[in-house]
JSON list of C-alpha atoms in Angstrom, two decimals:
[
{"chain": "A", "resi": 1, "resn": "UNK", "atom": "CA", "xyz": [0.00, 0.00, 0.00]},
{"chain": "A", "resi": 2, "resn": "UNK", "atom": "CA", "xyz": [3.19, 2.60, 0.95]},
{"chain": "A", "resi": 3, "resn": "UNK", "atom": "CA", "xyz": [4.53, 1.74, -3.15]},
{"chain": "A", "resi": 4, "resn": "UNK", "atom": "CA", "xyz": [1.06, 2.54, -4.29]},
{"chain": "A", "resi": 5, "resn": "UNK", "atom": "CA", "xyz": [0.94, 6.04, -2.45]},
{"chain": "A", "resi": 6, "resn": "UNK", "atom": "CA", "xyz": [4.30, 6.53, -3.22]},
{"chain": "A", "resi": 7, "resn": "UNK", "atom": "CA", "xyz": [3.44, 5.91, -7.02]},
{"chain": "A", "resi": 8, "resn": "UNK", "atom": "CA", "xyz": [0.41, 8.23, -7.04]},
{"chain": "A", "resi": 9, "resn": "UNK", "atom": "CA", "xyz": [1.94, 10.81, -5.12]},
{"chain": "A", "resi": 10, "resn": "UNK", "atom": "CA", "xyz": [4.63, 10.93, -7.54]},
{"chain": "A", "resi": 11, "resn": "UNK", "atom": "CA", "xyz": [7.50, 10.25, -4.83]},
{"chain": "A", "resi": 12, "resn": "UNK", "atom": "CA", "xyz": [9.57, 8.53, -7.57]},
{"chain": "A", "resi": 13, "resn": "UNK", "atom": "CA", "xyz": [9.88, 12.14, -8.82]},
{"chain": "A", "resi": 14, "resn": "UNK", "atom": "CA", "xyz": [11.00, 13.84, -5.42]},
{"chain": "A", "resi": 15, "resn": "UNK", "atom": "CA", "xyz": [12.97, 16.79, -5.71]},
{"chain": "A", "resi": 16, "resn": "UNK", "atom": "CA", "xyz": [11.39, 17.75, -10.06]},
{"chain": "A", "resi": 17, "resn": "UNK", "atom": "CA", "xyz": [7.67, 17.70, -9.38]},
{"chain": "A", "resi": 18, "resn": "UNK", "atom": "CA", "xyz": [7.67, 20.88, -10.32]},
{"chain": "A", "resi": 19, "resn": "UNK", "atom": "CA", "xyz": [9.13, 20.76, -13.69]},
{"chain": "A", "resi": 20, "resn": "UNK", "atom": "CA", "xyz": [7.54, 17.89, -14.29]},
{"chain": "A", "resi": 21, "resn": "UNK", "atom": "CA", "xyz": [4.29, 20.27, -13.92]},
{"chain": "A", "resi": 22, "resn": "UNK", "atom": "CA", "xyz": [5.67, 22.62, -15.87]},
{"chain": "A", "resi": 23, "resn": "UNK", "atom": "CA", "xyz": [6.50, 20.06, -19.13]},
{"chain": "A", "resi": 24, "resn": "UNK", "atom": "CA", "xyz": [3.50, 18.50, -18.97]},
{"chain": "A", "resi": 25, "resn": "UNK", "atom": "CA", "xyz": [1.46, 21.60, -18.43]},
{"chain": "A", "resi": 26, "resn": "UNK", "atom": "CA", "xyz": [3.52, 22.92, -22.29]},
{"chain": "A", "resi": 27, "resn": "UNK", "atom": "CA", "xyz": [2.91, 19.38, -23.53]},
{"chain": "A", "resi": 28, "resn": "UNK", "atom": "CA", "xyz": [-0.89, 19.14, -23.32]},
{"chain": "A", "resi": 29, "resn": "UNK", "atom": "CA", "xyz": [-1.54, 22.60, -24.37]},
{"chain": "A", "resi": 30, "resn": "UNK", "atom": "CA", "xyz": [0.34, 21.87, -27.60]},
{"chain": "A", "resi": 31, "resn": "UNK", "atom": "CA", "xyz": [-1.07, 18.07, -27.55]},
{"chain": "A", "resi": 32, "resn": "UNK", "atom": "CA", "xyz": [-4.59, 19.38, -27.62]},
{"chain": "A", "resi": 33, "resn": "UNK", "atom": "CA", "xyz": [-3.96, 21.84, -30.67]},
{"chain": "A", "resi": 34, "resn": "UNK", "atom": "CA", "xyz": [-1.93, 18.58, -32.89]},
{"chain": "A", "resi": 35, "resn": "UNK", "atom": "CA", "xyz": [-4.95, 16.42, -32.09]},
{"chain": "A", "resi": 36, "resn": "UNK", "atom": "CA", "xyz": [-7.83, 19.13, -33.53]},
{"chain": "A", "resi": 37, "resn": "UNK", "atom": "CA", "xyz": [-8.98, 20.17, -29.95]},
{"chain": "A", "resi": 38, "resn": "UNK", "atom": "CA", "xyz": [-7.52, 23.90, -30.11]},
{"chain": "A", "resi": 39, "resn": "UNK", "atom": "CA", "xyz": [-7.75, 26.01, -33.30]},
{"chain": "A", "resi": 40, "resn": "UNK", "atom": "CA", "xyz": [-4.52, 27.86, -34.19]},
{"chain": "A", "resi": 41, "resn": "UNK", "atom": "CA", "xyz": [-6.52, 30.99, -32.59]},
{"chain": "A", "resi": 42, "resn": "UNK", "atom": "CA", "xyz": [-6.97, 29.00, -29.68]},
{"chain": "A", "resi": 43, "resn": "UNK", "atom": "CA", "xyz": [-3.47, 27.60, -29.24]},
{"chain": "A", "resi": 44, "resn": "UNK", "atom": "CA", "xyz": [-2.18, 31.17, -29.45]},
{"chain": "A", "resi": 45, "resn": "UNK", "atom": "CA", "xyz": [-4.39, 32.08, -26.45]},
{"chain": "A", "resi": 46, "resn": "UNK", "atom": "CA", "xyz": [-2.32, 29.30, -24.87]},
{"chain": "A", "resi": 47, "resn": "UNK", "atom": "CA", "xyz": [0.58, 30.74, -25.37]},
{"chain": "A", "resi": 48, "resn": "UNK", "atom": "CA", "xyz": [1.02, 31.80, -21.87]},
{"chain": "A", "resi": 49, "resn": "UNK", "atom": "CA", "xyz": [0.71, 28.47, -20.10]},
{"chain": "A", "resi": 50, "resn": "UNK", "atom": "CA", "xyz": [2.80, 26.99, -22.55]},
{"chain": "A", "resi": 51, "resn": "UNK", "atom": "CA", "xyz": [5.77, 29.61, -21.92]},
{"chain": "A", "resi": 52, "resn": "UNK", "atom": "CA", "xyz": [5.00, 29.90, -18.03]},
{"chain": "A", "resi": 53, "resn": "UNK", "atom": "CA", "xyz": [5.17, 25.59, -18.15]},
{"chain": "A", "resi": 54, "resn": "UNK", "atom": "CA", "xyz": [8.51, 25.65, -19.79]},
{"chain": "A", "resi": 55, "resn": "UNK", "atom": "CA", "xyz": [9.71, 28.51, -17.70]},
{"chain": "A", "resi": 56, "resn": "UNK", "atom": "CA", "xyz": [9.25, 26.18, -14.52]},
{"chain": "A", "resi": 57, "resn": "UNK", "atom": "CA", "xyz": [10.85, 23.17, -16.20]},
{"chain": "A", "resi": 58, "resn": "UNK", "atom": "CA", "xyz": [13.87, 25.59, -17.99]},
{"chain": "A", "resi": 59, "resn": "UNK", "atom": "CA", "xyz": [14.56, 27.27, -15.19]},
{"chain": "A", "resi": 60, "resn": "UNK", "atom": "CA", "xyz": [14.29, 24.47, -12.52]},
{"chain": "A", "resi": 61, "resn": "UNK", "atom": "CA", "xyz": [12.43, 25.74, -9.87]},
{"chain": "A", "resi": 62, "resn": "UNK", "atom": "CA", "xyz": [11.25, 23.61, -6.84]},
{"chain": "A", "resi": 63, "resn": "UNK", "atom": "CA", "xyz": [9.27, 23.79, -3.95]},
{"chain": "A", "resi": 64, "resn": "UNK", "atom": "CA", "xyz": [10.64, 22.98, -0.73]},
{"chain": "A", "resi": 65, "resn": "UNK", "atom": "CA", "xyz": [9.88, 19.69, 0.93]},
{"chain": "A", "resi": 66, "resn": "UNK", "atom": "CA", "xyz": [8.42, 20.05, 4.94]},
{"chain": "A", "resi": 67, "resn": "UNK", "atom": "CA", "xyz": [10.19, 16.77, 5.47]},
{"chain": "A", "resi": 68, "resn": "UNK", "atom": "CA", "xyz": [13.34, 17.93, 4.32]},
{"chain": "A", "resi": 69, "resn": "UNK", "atom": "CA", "xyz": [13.08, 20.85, 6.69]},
{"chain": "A", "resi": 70, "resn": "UNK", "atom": "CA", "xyz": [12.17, 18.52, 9.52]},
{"chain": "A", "resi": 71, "resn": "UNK", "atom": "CA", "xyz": [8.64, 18.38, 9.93]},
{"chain": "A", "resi": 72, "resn": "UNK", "atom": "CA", "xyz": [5.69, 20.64, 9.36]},
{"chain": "A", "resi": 73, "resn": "UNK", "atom": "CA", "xyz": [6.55, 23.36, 12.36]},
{"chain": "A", "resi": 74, "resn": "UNK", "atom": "CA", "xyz": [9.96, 23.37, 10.22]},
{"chain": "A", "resi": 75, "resn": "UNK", "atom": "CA", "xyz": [9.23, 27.50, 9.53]},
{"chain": "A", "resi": 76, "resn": "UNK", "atom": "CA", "xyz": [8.22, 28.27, 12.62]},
{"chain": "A", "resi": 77, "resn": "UNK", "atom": "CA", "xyz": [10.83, 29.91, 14.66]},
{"chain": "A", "resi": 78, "resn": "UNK", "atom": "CA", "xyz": [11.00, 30.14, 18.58]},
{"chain": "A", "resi": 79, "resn": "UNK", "atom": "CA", "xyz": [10.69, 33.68, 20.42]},
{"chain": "A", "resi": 80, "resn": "UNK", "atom": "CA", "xyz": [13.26, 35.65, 22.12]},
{"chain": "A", "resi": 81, "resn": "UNK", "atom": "CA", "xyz": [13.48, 35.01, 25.71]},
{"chain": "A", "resi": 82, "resn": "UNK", "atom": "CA", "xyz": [16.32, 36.45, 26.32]},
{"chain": "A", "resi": 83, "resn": "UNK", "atom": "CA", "xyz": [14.90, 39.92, 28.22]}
]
């Protein structure tokens, strides 16, 4: 059951889920105009989700794990007692 959610949640992947997202984001918008679903109008109107998709993957960017921070209060910072 843990190599099915792992599957599904794309852990195989860890670390370039978000240029993954970005490809496949490019990829369908461009897959739906070489199958007949966009018009050329239509696929121009894309144009911005295509660039912004291969801006993510080009570019690399990530999101930061909360595991690899050390847990989900990871951000949260301690106050100053020192008054």
């Amino acid at each position: 059951m843990t190599n099915l959610a792992w599957l599904i949640t794309g852990g195989f992947a860890k670390g370039y889920r978000t240029q993954i997202l970005g490809l496949t984001a490019a990829l369908s918008a461009i897959g739906l105009w070489a199958v007949g679903d966009l018009t050329l109008p239509e696929l121009l109107t894309e144009i911005p989700v295509i660039l912004g998709g291969l801006g993510l993957a080009a570019l690399g960017a990530k999101v930061d794990d909360a595991a690899a921070k050390g847990g989900r209060d990871a951000g949260v910072r301690e106050p100053d007692r020192s008054a």
